[in-house]
XYZ file of C-alpha atoms in Angstrom:
630
model
C 6.805 12.476 -22.520
C 10.086 13.389 -20.794
C 12.943 10.938 -20.349
C 12.468 10.293 -16.604
C 8.713 9.808 -16.990
C 9.292 7.431 -19.899
C 11.790 5.488 -17.772
C 9.259 5.215 -14.930
C 6.601 3.919 -17.322
C 9.056 1.504 -18.959
C 10.098 0.096 -15.564
C 6.480 -0.947 -14.977
C 5.544 -1.888 -18.534
C 8.379 -4.387 -19.049
C 7.438 -6.850 -16.264
C 3.720 -6.439 -17.048
C 4.300 -7.344 -20.692
C 6.442 -10.306 -19.645
C 3.783 -11.520 -17.206
C 0.981 -11.408 -19.770
C 3.094 -13.016 -22.482
C 4.205 -15.857 -20.203
C 0.814 -16.640 -18.683
C -0.988 -16.456 -22.032
C 1.481 -17.845 -24.537
C 4.546 -19.387 -22.894
C 3.117 -21.750 -20.263
C 4.539 -24.726 -22.177
C 7.918 -23.126 -22.925
C 9.701 -22.789 -19.564
C 13.098 -21.670 -20.865
C 11.564 -18.918 -22.983
C 9.388 -17.832 -20.052
C 12.357 -17.600 -17.692
C 14.411 -15.717 -20.266
C 11.647 -13.213 -20.987
C 10.941 -12.556 -17.301
C 14.632 -12.062 -16.556
C 15.026 -9.752 -19.561
C 12.072 -7.657 -18.387
C 13.761 -7.124 -15.027
C 17.014 -6.180 -16.734
C 15.029 -3.479 -18.567
C 13.325 -2.394 -15.335
C 16.665 -2.265 -13.524
C 18.163 -0.072 -16.240
C 15.157 2.259 -16.163
C 15.202 2.611 -12.376
C 18.979 3.157 -12.404
C 18.346 6.052 -14.788
C 15.804 7.467 -12.332
C 18.318 7.232 -9.480
C 20.852 9.213 -11.518
C 18.400 11.832 -12.792
C 16.388 12.449 -9.621
C 19.252 13.335 -7.329
C 18.088 16.558 -5.684
C 16.156 16.579 -2.384
C 12.630 18.027 -2.374
C 12.409 17.783 -6.170
C 9.936 15.353 -7.667
C 8.430 14.474 -11.005
C 4.695 13.993 -11.534
C 2.897 12.906 -14.683
C -0.815 12.094 -14.502
C -3.690 11.426 -16.834
C -7.384 11.243 -16.015
C -8.356 7.636 -15.695
C -12.043 7.854 -14.790
C -13.848 11.228 -14.883
C -16.765 11.381 -12.449
C -19.613 13.862 -12.893
C -19.818 16.292 -9.955
C -17.080 14.328 -8.221
C -13.348 13.713 -8.147
C -11.587 12.878 -11.393
C -9.642 9.702 -10.708
C -6.099 10.073 -12.035
C -3.459 7.542 -12.971
C 0.212 8.400 -13.313
C 3.721 8.315 -11.906
C 5.279 10.239 -9.041
C 8.925 9.858 -8.185
C 11.562 11.602 -6.158
C 14.863 10.331 -4.678
C 12.958 8.106 -2.225
C 10.792 6.432 -4.873
C 13.648 6.200 -7.375
C 15.921 4.474 -4.858
C 13.177 2.118 -3.695
C 12.274 1.171 -7.262
C 15.931 0.383 -7.991
C 16.132 -1.816 -4.887
C 12.958 -3.672 -5.911
C 14.195 -4.241 -9.471
C 17.661 -5.342 -8.352
C 16.460 -7.813 -5.723
C 13.814 -9.234 -8.057
C 16.408 -9.733 -10.789
C 18.743 -11.463 -8.318
C 15.898 -13.737 -7.223
C 15.087 -14.587 -10.844
C 18.693 -15.539 -11.586
C 18.781 -17.633 -8.407
C 15.480 -19.280 -9.350
C 16.950 -20.514 -12.632
C 18.815 -23.040 -10.514
C 16.525 -23.525 -7.538
C 13.301 -24.082 -9.505
C 14.856 -26.001 -12.410
C 12.756 -29.019 -13.305
C 9.639 -27.836 -11.471
C 6.479 -28.582 -13.493
C 5.267 -25.008 -12.932
C 8.554 -23.361 -13.935
C 7.003 -21.032 -16.557
C 4.043 -20.151 -14.338
C 6.452 -19.337 -11.515
C 8.324 -16.776 -13.613
C 5.042 -15.293 -14.784
C 4.041 -14.756 -11.152
C 7.446 -13.203 -10.375
C 6.951 -10.736 -13.225
C 3.452 -9.959 -11.923
C 4.883 -9.297 -8.477
C 7.597 -7.018 -9.871
C 5.044 -5.006 -11.847
C 2.736 -4.645 -8.839
C 5.513 -3.541 -6.502
C 7.043 -1.074 -8.953
C 3.570 0.296 -9.643
C 3.029 0.807 -5.915
C 6.351 2.593 -5.443
C 5.898 4.916 -8.439
C 2.159 5.621 -7.991
C 1.063 9.250 -8.080
C -1.962 8.990 -5.793
C -3.268 6.807 -3.008
C -6.092 5.268 -5.018
C -3.467 4.008 -7.424
C -1.369 2.856 -4.471
C -4.408 0.944 -3.199
C -4.843 -0.854 -6.532
C -1.209 -1.945 -6.655
C -1.243 -2.677 -2.908
C -3.924 -5.288 -3.548
C -2.120 -6.595 -6.628
C 0.968 -7.136 -4.471
C -1.228 -9.121 -2.095
C -2.606 -11.175 -4.981
C 0.858 -11.911 -6.374
C 2.069 -12.865 -2.891
C -0.880 -15.236 -2.529
C -0.039 -16.878 -5.859
C 3.654 -17.229 -5.002
C 3.230 -18.446 -1.411
C 0.697 -21.000 -2.621
C 2.688 -21.859 -5.741
C 2.723 -25.541 -4.751
C -1.049 -25.404 -4.267
C -1.456 -29.153 -4.649
C 0.123 -29.488 -1.185
C -2.075 -28.618 1.782
C 0.482 -26.606 3.798
C 1.373 -24.024 1.090
C -2.296 -23.630 0.160
C -3.241 -23.002 3.803
C -0.335 -20.571 4.259
C -1.394 -18.610 1.174
C -4.969 -18.333 2.441
C -3.780 -17.222 5.870
C -1.493 -14.555 4.391
C -4.249 -13.287 2.116
C -6.904 -13.127 4.840
C -4.753 -11.611 7.603
C -3.409 -8.862 5.367
C -6.982 -8.139 4.227
C -7.870 -7.314 7.843
C -5.458 -4.397 7.742
C -6.433 -3.490 4.196
C -9.994 -2.719 5.293
C -8.633 0.159 7.359
C -6.337 1.229 4.539
C -9.277 1.382 2.120
C -11.379 3.450 4.532
C -8.491 5.869 5.091
C -7.981 6.386 1.361
C -11.709 6.950 0.792
C -11.813 9.554 3.566
C -8.895 11.382 1.949
C -10.604 11.335 -1.457
C -13.806 12.670 0.078
C -11.959 15.448 1.909
C -9.651 16.550 -0.926
C -11.446 15.477 -4.064
C -8.334 13.489 -4.944
C -5.656 11.481 -3.194
C -2.506 12.797 -4.849
C 0.415 12.060 -2.553
C 1.831 15.596 -2.537
C -1.624 17.076 -1.823
C -2.263 14.657 1.035
C 1.040 15.523 2.706
C 0.499 19.271 2.220
C -3.048 19.133 3.603
C -1.807 17.679 6.894
C 0.872 20.316 7.415
C 0.637 23.456 9.576
C -1.034 25.388 6.754
C -3.145 22.446 5.630
C -6.892 21.956 5.615
C -7.058 18.804 7.733
C -8.053 19.073 11.370
C -5.911 17.232 13.941
C -8.784 14.831 14.653
C -9.234 13.992 10.965
C -5.496 13.507 10.463
C -5.288 11.211 13.487
C -8.273 9.145 12.344
C -6.970 8.681 8.804
C -3.442 7.967 10.045
C -4.779 5.172 12.263
C -6.734 3.674 9.366
C -3.762 3.802 7.008
C -1.543 2.231 9.659
C -3.898 -0.739 9.825
C -2.808 -1.544 6.291
C 0.840 -1.008 7.210
C 0.567 -3.329 10.219
C -1.001 -6.062 8.113
C 1.345 -5.815 5.147
C 4.516 -5.406 7.221
C 3.478 -8.089 9.734
C 3.493 -6.036 12.912
C 1.639 -6.350 16.190
C -1.145 -8.925 16.285
C -1.126 -9.411 12.497
C 2.356 -10.918 12.175
C 1.556 -14.615 12.449
C 0.951 -15.106 8.724
C 4.572 -14.380 7.823
C 6.272 -17.415 9.455
C 3.677 -19.687 7.846
C 4.420 -18.109 4.457
C 7.716 -20.021 4.522
C 5.805 -22.922 2.955
C 6.339 -21.269 -0.427
C 9.498 -21.722 -2.533
C 12.644 -20.327 -0.890
C 13.288 -17.753 -3.674
C 9.791 -16.424 -3.002
C 10.723 -16.010 0.655
C 13.831 -14.095 -0.395
C 11.685 -11.802 -2.527
C 8.891 -11.211 -0.017
C 11.208 -10.579 2.912
C 13.790 -8.348 1.303
C 12.534 -5.392 -0.672
C 9.025 -6.118 -1.690
C 5.795 -7.137 0.011
C 6.643 -6.827 3.688
C 8.601 -3.617 3.077
C 5.637 -2.030 1.298
C 4.143 -0.870 4.585
C 7.432 0.653 5.706
C 7.783 2.426 2.364
C 4.249 3.824 2.657
C 5.051 5.376 6.045
C 8.215 6.913 4.560
C 6.281 8.089 1.484
C 3.611 9.809 3.629
C 5.892 10.718 6.516
C 4.823 14.365 6.456
C 1.215 13.271 6.877
C 1.917 10.788 9.678
C 4.147 13.292 11.485
C 1.082 15.523 11.873
C -0.409 12.814 14.130
C 2.254 12.511 16.876
C 0.104 10.300 19.113
C -0.257 7.786 16.305
C 3.486 7.805 15.662
C 4.183 7.283 19.342
C 1.862 4.300 19.383
C 3.509 2.935 16.236
C 6.931 3.187 17.855
C 5.928 1.115 20.872
C 3.993 -1.407 18.792
C 7.003 -1.896 16.511
C 9.329 -2.190 19.509
C 7.122 -4.817 21.162
C 6.905 -6.755 17.895
C 10.674 -6.643 17.412
C 11.339 -8.052 20.878
C 8.567 -10.669 20.787
C 9.597 -12.122 17.443
C 13.249 -12.148 18.512
C 12.287 -14.521 21.335
C 10.470 -16.756 18.841
C 13.559 -16.933 16.637
C 15.573 -18.139 19.647
C 13.807 -21.517 19.709
C 12.834 -22.123 16.064
C 14.519 -25.073 14.335
C 13.361 -24.362 10.775
C 16.010 -22.108 9.212
C 13.449 -20.243 7.122
C 11.253 -19.556 10.140
C 14.236 -18.116 12.013
C 14.770 -15.749 9.101
C 11.047 -14.950 8.973
C 11.004 -13.941 12.637
C 14.124 -11.856 12.081
C 12.385 -10.073 9.198
C 9.453 -9.113 11.401
C 11.873 -7.910 14.072
C 13.902 -5.814 11.626
C 10.751 -4.323 10.119
C 9.999 -3.200 13.645
C 13.330 -1.365 13.772
C 12.572 0.373 10.476
C 9.182 1.530 11.727
C 10.710 2.639 15.035
C 13.093 4.939 13.178
C 10.275 6.369 11.063
C 8.048 6.836 14.104
C 10.900 8.611 15.898
C 11.178 11.056 13.007
C 13.982 9.897 10.709
C 13.031 8.905 7.179
C 16.680 8.392 6.294
C 17.449 5.985 9.154
C 14.325 3.904 8.522
C 14.805 3.784 4.770
C 18.543 3.153 5.122
C 17.817 0.093 7.241
C 15.216 -1.036 4.688
C 17.853 -0.820 1.944
C 20.595 -2.710 3.762
C 18.093 -5.255 5.067
C 16.927 -5.917 1.510
C 20.434 -6.968 0.576
C 21.398 -9.135 3.516
C 17.969 -10.726 4.024
C 17.736 -11.783 0.376
C 21.270 -13.132 0.797
C 20.353 -15.122 3.904
C 17.329 -16.732 2.285
C 19.296 -17.608 -0.823
C 22.102 -19.107 1.261
C 19.539 -21.068 3.266
C 18.026 -22.218 -0.016
C 21.347 -23.715 -1.093
C 21.448 -25.823 2.080
C 17.764 -26.756 1.757
C 18.244 -27.692 -1.898
C 21.165 -29.917 -0.907
C 19.722 -31.484 2.270
C 16.029 -31.573 1.225
C 15.068 -30.258 4.651
C 14.488 -26.902 6.358
C 15.498 -28.258 9.765
C 18.878 -26.853 10.796
C 19.772 -29.976 12.762
C 19.114 -32.139 9.702
C 21.084 -29.801 7.432
C 24.013 -30.109 9.845
C 24.176 -33.851 9.124
C 24.390 -33.390 5.332
C 27.898 -31.972 5.007
C 26.841 -28.298 4.783
C 30.472 -27.183 4.444
C 30.513 -28.686 0.945
C 28.190 -25.839 -0.078
C 30.832 -23.125 -0.119
C 28.648 -20.406 -1.604
C 26.016 -21.203 1.006
C 28.554 -20.962 3.822
C 29.881 -17.625 2.535
C 26.377 -16.248 2.131
C 25.117 -17.463 5.492
C 28.109 -16.125 7.419
C 28.308 -12.740 5.686
C 24.542 -12.248 5.849
C 24.518 -13.202 9.525
C 27.288 -10.741 10.312
C 25.232 -8.027 8.629
C 22.016 -9.022 10.406
C 23.758 -9.113 13.781
C 25.254 -5.665 13.182
C 28.964 -6.452 13.118
C 31.506 -4.005 11.657
C 32.120 -3.523 8.708
C 28.975 -5.175 7.368
C 26.020 -3.112 6.189
C 23.666 -3.957 9.025
C 25.966 -2.289 11.539
C 25.658 1.145 9.926
C 21.903 1.122 9.366
C 21.194 -0.340 12.804
C 23.333 2.348 14.423
C 21.414 4.994 12.471
C 18.175 3.601 13.896
C 19.546 3.453 17.445
C 20.944 6.978 17.163
C 17.516 8.231 16.095
C 15.858 6.472 19.019
C 18.427 7.927 21.400
C 17.692 11.438 20.183
C 13.904 11.317 19.948
C 12.375 8.235 21.588
C 13.561 8.335 25.176
C 15.720 6.150 27.381
C 13.252 3.288 27.862
C 12.695 2.750 24.140
C 16.420 2.974 23.443
C 17.265 0.456 26.177
C 14.741 -2.050 24.834
C 16.034 -1.528 21.295
C 19.557 -2.287 22.555
C 18.210 -5.468 24.145
C 16.700 -6.416 20.799
C 20.081 -5.909 19.124
C 21.681 -8.343 21.562
C 18.934 -10.928 21.027
C 19.334 -10.545 17.263
C 23.031 -11.382 17.467
C 22.248 -14.377 19.687
C 19.579 -16.044 17.544
C 21.457 -15.235 14.330
C 24.600 -17.062 15.388
C 22.563 -19.813 16.989
C 21.273 -20.350 13.443
C 24.804 -20.280 11.997
C 26.242 -22.832 14.414
C 23.215 -25.120 14.278
C 23.428 -25.161 10.481
C 27.223 -25.270 10.105
C 28.494 -26.973 13.255
C 32.111 -26.638 14.311
C 32.390 -30.297 15.250
C 32.205 -33.294 12.946
C 28.489 -33.610 12.333
C 27.655 -35.053 8.946
C 26.129 -37.773 6.893
C 27.278 -41.267 7.677
C 29.326 -42.546 4.766
C 30.599 -45.928 3.735
C 33.390 -45.726 6.285
C 30.874 -45.965 9.105
C 31.834 -42.595 10.498
C 31.230 -39.136 9.181
C 31.871 -39.667 5.506
C 33.262 -37.180 3.042
C 30.804 -36.271 0.334
C 32.036 -35.582 -3.170
C 29.947 -32.756 -4.555
C 29.941 -31.699 -8.191
C 28.094 -28.406 -8.798
C 25.640 -28.214 -11.689
C 24.684 -25.287 -13.894
C 21.707 -24.529 -11.665
C 23.944 -24.522 -8.610
C 26.222 -22.020 -10.316
C 23.284 -19.677 -10.951
C 22.361 -19.895 -7.281
C 25.958 -19.367 -6.179
C 26.381 -16.326 -8.442
C 23.438 -14.519 -6.838
C 24.676 -15.366 -3.353
C 28.232 -14.189 -3.985
C 27.095 -10.874 -5.513
C 24.863 -10.147 -2.533
C 27.632 -11.205 -0.143
C 29.884 -8.558 -1.656
C 27.133 -5.962 -1.322
C 26.930 -6.508 2.434
C 30.373 -4.894 2.603
C 29.359 -1.939 0.411
C 25.814 -0.880 1.242
C 26.685 0.325 4.724
C 28.681 3.219 3.313
C 25.692 4.643 1.443
C 24.053 6.179 4.507
C 25.508 9.640 4.019
C 24.770 9.552 0.298
C 21.195 8.515 1.014
C 20.725 11.241 3.632
C 21.967 13.876 1.177
C 19.546 12.663 -1.488
C 16.523 12.371 0.765
C 17.143 15.685 2.482
C 15.979 14.327 5.831
C 17.517 14.018 9.232
C 19.439 10.796 9.330
C 22.920 9.362 9.542
C 25.047 11.858 11.406
C 27.924 9.670 12.524
C 30.721 8.449 10.341
C 31.090 4.761 9.602
C 33.703 4.218 12.313
C 32.694 6.906 14.806
C 32.728 5.167 18.179
C 30.550 7.063 20.623
C 28.972 5.660 23.755
C 25.904 4.451 21.864
C 27.711 2.361 19.230
C 30.002 0.902 21.886
C 27.019 -0.220 23.961
C 25.445 -1.812 20.898
C 28.688 -3.534 19.910
C 29.121 -4.857 23.444
C 25.619 -6.338 23.428
C 26.172 -7.839 19.980
C 29.435 -9.387 21.176
C 27.679 -10.768 24.259
C 24.934 -12.308 22.119
C 27.452 -13.951 19.780
C 29.511 -15.196 22.726
C 26.464 -16.762 24.379
C 25.522 -18.456 21.102
C 29.099 -19.773 20.824
C 29.001 -21.241 24.318
C 25.638 -22.930 23.766
C 25.976 -24.008 20.118
C 29.368 -23.254 18.608
C 32.155 -24.696 20.716
C 33.064 -28.348 20.620
C 31.034 -30.301 23.107
C 28.346 -27.616 23.353
C 24.929 -28.750 24.526
C 23.395 -27.308 21.322
C 20.364 -26.179 23.296
C 19.821 -22.555 24.270
C 18.856 -21.153 27.644
C 15.248 -20.651 26.502
C 15.073 -24.135 24.983
C 16.081 -25.710 28.293
C 12.957 -24.300 29.962
C 10.014 -26.314 28.573
C 7.439 -23.631 29.332
C 9.462 -20.933 27.562
C 10.223 -23.186 24.628
C 6.538 -23.983 24.175
C 5.492 -20.344 24.610
C 8.078 -18.867 22.246
C 7.824 -21.728 19.766
C 4.059 -21.372 19.436
C 4.073 -17.664 18.512
C 3.303 -16.670 22.103
C 0.088 -18.723 21.686
C -1.378 -16.026 19.437
C -2.553 -18.488 16.791
C -4.240 -20.543 19.511
C -5.884 -17.391 20.856
C -7.154 -16.471 17.405
C -8.386 -20.024 16.894
C -10.223 -20.061 20.223
C -11.823 -16.636 19.747
C -11.950 -15.058 16.301
C -11.959 -18.279 14.290
C -14.491 -19.943 16.605
C -16.740 -16.876 16.649
C -16.431 -16.472 12.916
C -17.244 -20.137 12.375
C -20.277 -19.896 14.662
C -21.462 -16.762 12.874
C -21.032 -18.382 9.473
C -22.959 -21.465 10.616
C -25.755 -19.261 11.949
C -25.851 -17.366 8.663
C -25.896 -20.659 6.768
C -28.782 -21.949 8.935
C -30.729 -18.701 8.404
C -30.110 -18.862 4.673
C -31.026 -22.523 4.287
C -33.807 -22.740 6.879
C -35.489 -19.327 7.030
C -34.942 -17.773 3.612
C -34.858 -20.966 1.571
C -37.589 -22.447 3.787
C -39.932 -19.528 3.139
C -39.415 -19.571 -0.608
C -39.552 -23.363 -0.727
C -42.745 -23.295 1.393
C -44.487 -20.954 -1.029
C -43.397 -23.144 -3.909
C -44.530 -26.324 -2.147
C -47.898 -24.782 -1.258
C -48.438 -23.813 -4.852
C -47.586 -27.327 -5.995
C -49.962 -28.967 -3.497
C -52.710 -26.510 -4.332
C -52.264 -27.300 -7.976
C -52.489 -31.004 -7.305
C -55.721 -30.587 -5.360
C -57.255 -28.460 -8.080
C -56.040 -30.953 -10.648
C -58.091 -33.641 -8.914
C -61.140 -31.394 -8.968
C -60.550 -30.652 -12.654
C -61.087 -34.296 -13.555
C -62.826 -33.783 -16.947
C -66.274 -35.270 -15.961
C -69.333 -33.135 -16.861
C -71.359 -34.674 -14.047
C -68.751 -33.493 -11.537
C -68.756 -29.973 -12.932
C -72.598 -29.817 -12.738
C -72.541 -31.157 -9.180
C -69.949 -28.576 -8.102
C -71.899 -25.766 -9.783
C -75.183 -26.820 -8.118
C -73.410 -27.087 -4.755
C -71.920 -23.618 -5.108
C -75.256 -22.112 -6.166
C -76.992 -23.797 -3.234
C -74.347 -22.554 -0.814
C -74.673 -19.044 -2.211
C -78.457 -19.204 -1.823
C -78.192 -20.320 1.805
C -75.759 -17.512 2.572
C -77.999 -14.894 0.960
C -81.057 -16.136 2.879
C -79.216 -15.907 6.166
C -78.007 -12.405 5.318
C -81.533 -11.393 4.373
C -80.438 -10.814 0.837
C -83.587 -12.386 -0.752
C -86.830 -10.451 -0.233
């Protein structure tokens, strides 16, 4: 086994071994469980860093497979690793973010009764996601795709004894399964057509010299995109993601940065050659992602839960990634995924510091609890917000401009104009969040002096672990933006063509809209004496519409849930009344027949003789009438 292949296997084996060891043998030893899980991610990070260094040439990939399940007269199901610069970089991002979340969790989850179980689930999630990224074929991707869903379910519902997290976990699991049905059908069609589902073969078969017809490619692309839409919370299947905020905040940081919700985006990048052979599907994906980005931006404008604001922003930014991929640029889409992983994990961790301190997710409540005393949280929230809004020189500016440049070149004026509008809305709701959480005026807890009291805050060891993760990610927001050219050279795709400070008409328009969004947020929330209510919040109808997910959950409840409930009740009635009734009726008839015969079989000889004589007499009468006796 070569060095790179061994590194790819080791990156997956380490978190798997940690998960099994923790869940089987270390449930009662939380410190050992946390240490083992963290160590496994250190190993995985080192292995994926080695892959990034070794696999540095575009269009060169490594494949190592072994037959997993031979099938007579059918496809031999293989299991292995496949990695190129795209997979190597993604695996490094996954390992790095997961390790940062684990370090942060040492402080945030300290004292939780399920501390060891939590780290076991994190290790399970890391193994599933790394397995998905490094899979050699789509059947293997499907297995790890579902394992990612399982791990997400376990983490979102970690506090399962509470009703809200349990309900959120069920909703996430069920809504993503809707898309996964299409994903499964698409993979099975590919296996039937090719005899295997190796990623390189699938991409080659859809090319100009491939064996797939345009109709087949379009059909399979639509089915695979159903899985992408569910996993990456796009279109009508996005409503599970805001509810998933009921899980622990470090879990939110993990799910929203480089793992579960980015899995769909990564799959489109991984199979971009296949999807590009279905241009109508890609065009539809672009407009669906654009509509999702704008719709969820409006929802973020009225949300008061800081984690829900960040959840809506994640859905919106995933839309930008998919727009870039649909417009033809793997580099721009993946570049935005990479920078977003850093600043979104940072934002959730910074929010977690405030939540941990204030014991509330409500930004208006946090503002009364002396948020400025949480210096690491302030640094993380501000730097992450600058990156999310797309302000120079933070990472989000460069990746967002790469996306907008791609749209300008390939998507048309209308799509570009709406994407610019989304950039302005992003800046607005992001700084609305900043100024609601960290107000400029004196808003704080009432102290002994009767006014806004000063709070003496002494950080603990857990707080230092949280702060360390936040400060490292804050520094990265100033670095990651300069990796666009390096990433484009490695991926060998069309991508970032402008330098980091190249000011053309497009970047200037985007910067102007970002500045306008920040200025509007300052007027409404930041300046002293501001009303602290946005323009959408002052219109009750808009506030209700945006704040209730555009009434999509109500629509689903009134239609799909009601119809599904009625169907399940009808099935239950049929099962209990018709099927059980028939079988129970046969059983009851047998019982009653037996009872009647039991009365006849009384044990009296006189009765038996009387019955026999009666039967013989009846037989004689019947024979006489039939003329049987001559």
